[in-house]
Amino acid sequence: MSQFAVRLFARLLPPLAAVAMALPAHAQDLVVSAAASLTQAFKDVAVEYEKAHPGRKVVFNFAASGALLAQIQQGAPVDVFASADQPTMDRAASAKLMAEGTRTDFARNTLVVVLPSTSKQEPKALKDLSAPAFARIASGTPASVPAGKYTADAVAAAGLTDALQSRWVFGESVRQVLNYVARAEVDAGFVYRTDAMIEADKTRIAFTVPTASPVSYPIAQVAASNNAQAAKDFIALVRGASGQAILQRYGFSPP
């Protein structure tokens, strides 16, 4: 890729997506944009994929689903998109950005409230977060982070929107929220159960948050992809027995 192309692509990235994306070095590279919560699991999936397809290489871009969609809308060279929620993929489909017939669900997750491992608090439900002890509560930005939208909806359903309004500390991805909690920079945070498992020594799950709809992950081939067969092969592996075993090892549930 020429230096001009690299500079052009850099200008296409929206400010919202302040993430470094590795660009493919050659045509055999498969670029996968995936929700941040999939980081560890998808890296293991890539190992299996590259073993099954010698000569191919997977290049990942992990970030909030909304930020990834914004990149694709701006023309980023992506082959596969995996979102942490259905509405983001719905917007991608409505804009004709995904290849017809390639969208499929591949995993489920659960929203939880986590605390720093050093916390002495024991909240059991959302209403308990209105206590003075929870002065700073982290969540993903609702407009771009699916976990943040799930959080906002759950808080609203519990009638706590006004009570918690001044306490929010917003992160650009669910992993950033997890880091805030792990470093004890906030008193509580909303993340997926799979994320909480990653920092089990620095955080602990307080309770599961009820959501109006399941936390469901869809995946699809990007319509503009020049690696259609490779994209389909990656999606098939994710949906297949070996891919599902990897996802479940990291705490995801079957679709």
Coordinates of C-alpha atoms in Angstrom, one line a residue:
M1 CA 0.0 0.0 0.0
S2 CA 1.4 3.4 -1.0
Q3 CA 2.1 6.2 1.5
F4 CA -0.6 8.2 -0.2
A5 CA -3.2 5.5 0.3
V6 CA -2.2 5.2 4.0
R7 CA -2.6 9.0 4.5
L8 CA -6.0 8.9 2.7
F9 CA -7.3 6.1 4.8
A10 CA -6.1 8.0 8.0
R11 CA -8.2 11.0 7.0
L12 CA -11.2 8.8 6.5
L13 CA -11.2 7.6 10.1
P14 CA -13.8 9.5 12.1
P15 CA -12.7 11.2 15.3
L16 CA -15.0 8.8 17.3
A17 CA -12.8 5.9 16.3
A18 CA -9.6 6.8 18.0
V19 CA -8.1 3.4 17.5
A20 CA -5.1 2.2 15.6
M21 CA -6.1 -0.1 12.8
A22 CA -3.5 -2.4 11.2
L23 CA -3.7 -2.1 7.4
P24 CA -3.5 -5.3 5.3
A25 CA 0.0 -5.8 3.8
H26 CA -1.3 -7.8 0.8
A27 CA -4.4 -9.1 -0.8
Q28 CA -4.5 -12.3 1.3
D29 CA -5.0 -10.4 4.5
L30 CA -8.5 -10.6 5.9
V31 CA -9.5 -7.5 7.8
V32 CA -12.0 -8.1 10.6
S33 CA -13.5 -5.3 12.6
A34 CA -14.9 -6.7 15.8
A35 CA -16.5 -5.5 19.1
A36 CA -13.9 -4.9 21.8
S37 CA -15.4 -7.6 24.0
L38 CA -14.4 -10.2 21.4
T39 CA -10.6 -9.4 21.5
Q40 CA -9.2 -12.5 23.2
A41 CA -11.7 -15.0 21.7
F42 CA -11.3 -13.8 18.2
K43 CA -7.5 -13.8 18.4
D44 CA -7.7 -17.5 19.2
V45 CA -10.2 -18.0 16.3
A46 CA -7.7 -16.3 14.0
V47 CA -5.0 -18.9 15.0
E48 CA -7.4 -21.7 13.9
Y49 CA -8.4 -19.9 10.7
E50 CA -4.8 -19.3 9.6
K51 CA -4.0 -23.0 10.3
A52 CA -6.9 -24.0 8.2
H53 CA -6.0 -21.6 5.4
P54 CA -2.2 -21.4 4.9
G55 CA -1.0 -18.2 3.4
R56 CA -3.9 -16.2 4.7
K57 CA -3.5 -13.7 7.6
V58 CA -6.2 -12.1 9.8
V59 CA -5.8 -8.4 10.7
F60 CA -8.0 -7.2 13.5
N61 CA -9.5 -3.8 14.4
F62 CA -11.1 -4.0 17.9
A63 CA -13.2 -1.1 19.1
A64 CA -16.8 -0.1 20.1
S65 CA -19.3 -1.4 17.5
G66 CA -20.6 2.1 16.7
A67 CA -17.1 3.3 16.0
L68 CA -16.4 0.4 13.8
L69 CA -19.5 1.0 11.8
A70 CA -18.6 4.6 11.4
Q71 CA -15.3 3.5 9.9
I72 CA -17.0 1.2 7.4
Q73 CA -19.4 4.0 6.4
Q74 CA -16.3 6.2 5.7
G75 CA -14.9 3.5 3.4
A76 CA -12.4 1.7 5.6
P77 CA -11.2 -1.5 3.9
V78 CA -12.9 -4.1 6.1
D79 CA -13.9 -7.6 5.1
V80 CA -15.9 -8.9 8.1
F81 CA -17.8 -6.9 10.8
A82 CA -18.8 -8.5 14.1
S83 CA -21.0 -6.3 16.4
A84 CA -21.9 -6.6 20.0
D85 CA -25.5 -5.8 19.4
Q86 CA -28.2 -6.2 16.8
P87 CA -29.2 -2.4 16.3
T88 CA -25.7 -1.5 15.1
M89 CA -25.8 -4.4 12.5
D90 CA -29.3 -3.3 11.6
R91 CA -28.0 0.2 10.7
A92 CA -25.2 -1.4 8.6
A93 CA -27.7 -3.6 6.8
S94 CA -30.1 -0.7 6.1
A95 CA -27.2 1.3 4.6
K96 CA -26.5 -1.7 2.3
L97 CA -23.0 -2.0 3.8
M98 CA -23.2 -5.8 4.5
A99 CA -23.3 -8.5 1.8
E100 CA -26.8 -10.0 1.4
G101 CA -27.3 -13.4 3.0
T102 CA -24.1 -13.3 5.1
R103 CA -25.4 -12.0 8.4
T104 CA -25.7 -14.5 11.2
D105 CA -25.8 -14.6 15.0
F106 CA -22.8 -16.3 16.6
A107 CA -22.8 -15.6 20.4
R108 CA -24.6 -14.2 23.4
N109 CA -23.3 -12.4 26.5
T110 CA -24.6 -11.0 29.8
L111 CA -24.4 -7.4 31.2
V112 CA -23.0 -7.2 34.7
V113 CA -22.0 -4.6 37.3
V114 CA -18.4 -5.0 38.5
L115 CA -16.6 -3.4 41.4
P116 CA -12.9 -3.0 42.1
S117 CA -11.7 -6.1 44.0
T118 CA -10.8 -3.8 47.0
S119 CA -14.3 -2.4 47.3
K120 CA -16.2 -3.1 50.5
Q121 CA -19.6 -2.5 49.0
E122 CA -22.1 -5.2 48.3
P123 CA -24.8 -3.9 45.8
K124 CA -27.4 -6.5 44.8
A125 CA -29.5 -4.6 42.3
L126 CA -29.5 -1.4 40.3
K127 CA -31.3 0.6 42.9
D128 CA -28.3 0.0 45.3
L129 CA -26.1 2.1 43.0
S130 CA -28.0 5.2 44.0
A131 CA -26.2 5.0 47.4
P132 CA -23.6 7.8 48.1
A133 CA -20.8 5.2 48.1
F134 CA -21.2 5.0 44.3
A135 CA -20.2 8.5 43.3
R136 CA -18.5 7.5 40.0
I137 CA -20.0 4.8 37.8
A138 CA -18.5 3.8 34.5
S139 CA -20.4 2.8 31.4
G140 CA -19.7 2.8 27.6
T141 CA -21.0 5.9 25.7
P142 CA -24.6 4.9 24.9
A143 CA -24.4 6.4 21.4
S144 CA -21.5 4.2 20.2
V145 CA -20.9 1.4 22.7
P146 CA -23.6 -1.3 22.8
A147 CA -22.9 -2.1 26.4
G148 CA -23.5 1.5 27.2
K149 CA -26.9 1.4 25.4
Y150 CA -27.9 -1.7 27.2
T151 CA -26.9 0.1 30.5
A152 CA -28.9 3.2 29.7
D153 CA -32.0 1.2 28.9
A154 CA -31.7 -0.9 32.0
V155 CA -31.2 2.2 34.2
A156 CA -34.2 3.9 32.6
A157 CA -36.3 0.8 33.2
A158 CA -35.3 0.8 36.8
G159 CA -36.4 4.5 37.1
L160 CA -32.8 5.6 38.0
T161 CA -31.9 7.9 35.1
D162 CA -32.2 11.1 37.1
A163 CA -30.6 9.7 40.3
L164 CA -27.5 8.5 38.5
Q165 CA -27.2 11.3 35.9
S166 CA -24.3 13.1 37.5
R167 CA -22.3 10.0 38.4
W168 CA -21.5 8.7 34.9
V169 CA -17.9 8.3 33.6
F170 CA -18.2 7.3 30.0
G171 CA -15.7 5.1 28.1
E172 CA -15.1 4.6 24.4
S173 CA -15.4 0.8 24.7
V174 CA -16.4 -1.8 27.2
R175 CA -12.7 -2.6 27.7
Q176 CA -12.0 1.0 28.7
V177 CA -14.8 0.8 31.3
L178 CA -13.3 -2.4 32.6
N179 CA -9.9 -0.7 33.0
Y180 CA -11.5 2.2 34.9
V181 CA -12.9 -0.4 37.4
A182 CA -9.7 -2.5 37.5
R183 CA -7.7 0.6 38.4
A184 CA -10.3 1.6 41.0
E185 CA -10.8 5.0 39.3
V186 CA -14.6 4.4 39.6
D187 CA -16.8 2.8 42.2
A188 CA -18.6 0.5 39.8
G189 CA -18.9 -0.2 36.1
F190 CA -21.1 -1.9 33.6
V191 CA -19.4 -4.5 31.4
Y192 CA -20.1 -7.9 29.9
R193 CA -19.5 -11.0 31.9
T194 CA -16.8 -12.1 29.5
D195 CA -14.9 -8.9 30.1
A196 CA -15.1 -9.3 33.9
M197 CA -13.5 -12.7 33.6
I198 CA -10.4 -11.1 32.1
E199 CA -9.7 -8.9 35.2
A200 CA -10.9 -11.4 37.8
D201 CA -8.0 -10.6 40.1
K202 CA -8.7 -6.8 40.0
T203 CA -12.5 -6.7 39.7
R204 CA -15.5 -8.8 41.0
I205 CA -19.0 -9.2 39.7
A206 CA -21.6 -7.7 42.0
F207 CA -24.8 -8.7 40.1
T208 CA -26.2 -9.4 36.7
V209 CA -28.1 -6.6 35.0
P210 CA -31.5 -7.4 33.5
T211 CA -31.7 -6.3 29.8
A212 CA -34.9 -5.9 27.8
S213 CA -33.4 -7.9 24.9
P214 CA -30.6 -10.5 24.9
V215 CA -27.0 -9.3 24.4
S216 CA -26.6 -11.0 21.0
Y217 CA -23.7 -10.8 18.6
P218 CA -24.2 -10.8 14.8
I219 CA -21.4 -11.1 12.1
A220 CA -21.5 -10.4 8.4
Q221 CA -19.3 -10.0 5.3
V222 CA -18.8 -6.3 4.4
A223 CA -20.3 -5.7 0.9
A224 CA -17.3 -3.8 -0.4
S225 CA -14.9 -6.7 0.6
N226 CA -12.5 -7.9 -2.1
N227 CA -12.0 -11.1 -0.1
A228 CA -15.5 -12.5 -0.2
Q229 CA -14.5 -16.2 0.0
A230 CA -12.0 -15.6 2.8
A231 CA -14.7 -13.6 4.7
K232 CA -17.2 -16.4 4.3
D233 CA -14.6 -18.9 5.5
F234 CA -13.9 -16.9 8.6
I235 CA -17.6 -16.5 9.4
A236 CA -18.1 -20.2 8.9
L237 CA -15.3 -21.0 11.4
V238 CA -16.8 -18.7 14.0
R239 CA -20.1 -20.4 13.6
G240 CA -18.6 -23.9 13.5
A241 CA -17.7 -26.3 16.3
S242 CA -14.1 -25.1 16.8
G243 CA -15.1 -21.4 16.8
Q244 CA -18.0 -22.0 19.2
A245 CA -15.7 -23.9 21.5
I246 CA -13.3 -21.0 21.7
L247 CA -16.1 -18.5 22.3
Q248 CA -17.5 -20.6 25.1
R249 CA -14.1 -21.0 26.7
Y250 CA -14.1 -17.2 27.1
G251 CA -17.5 -17.2 28.6
F252 CA -19.8 -16.5 25.6
S253 CA -23.0 -18.5 25.2
P254 CA -24.2 -20.1 22.0
P255 CA -26.4 -17.9 19.8

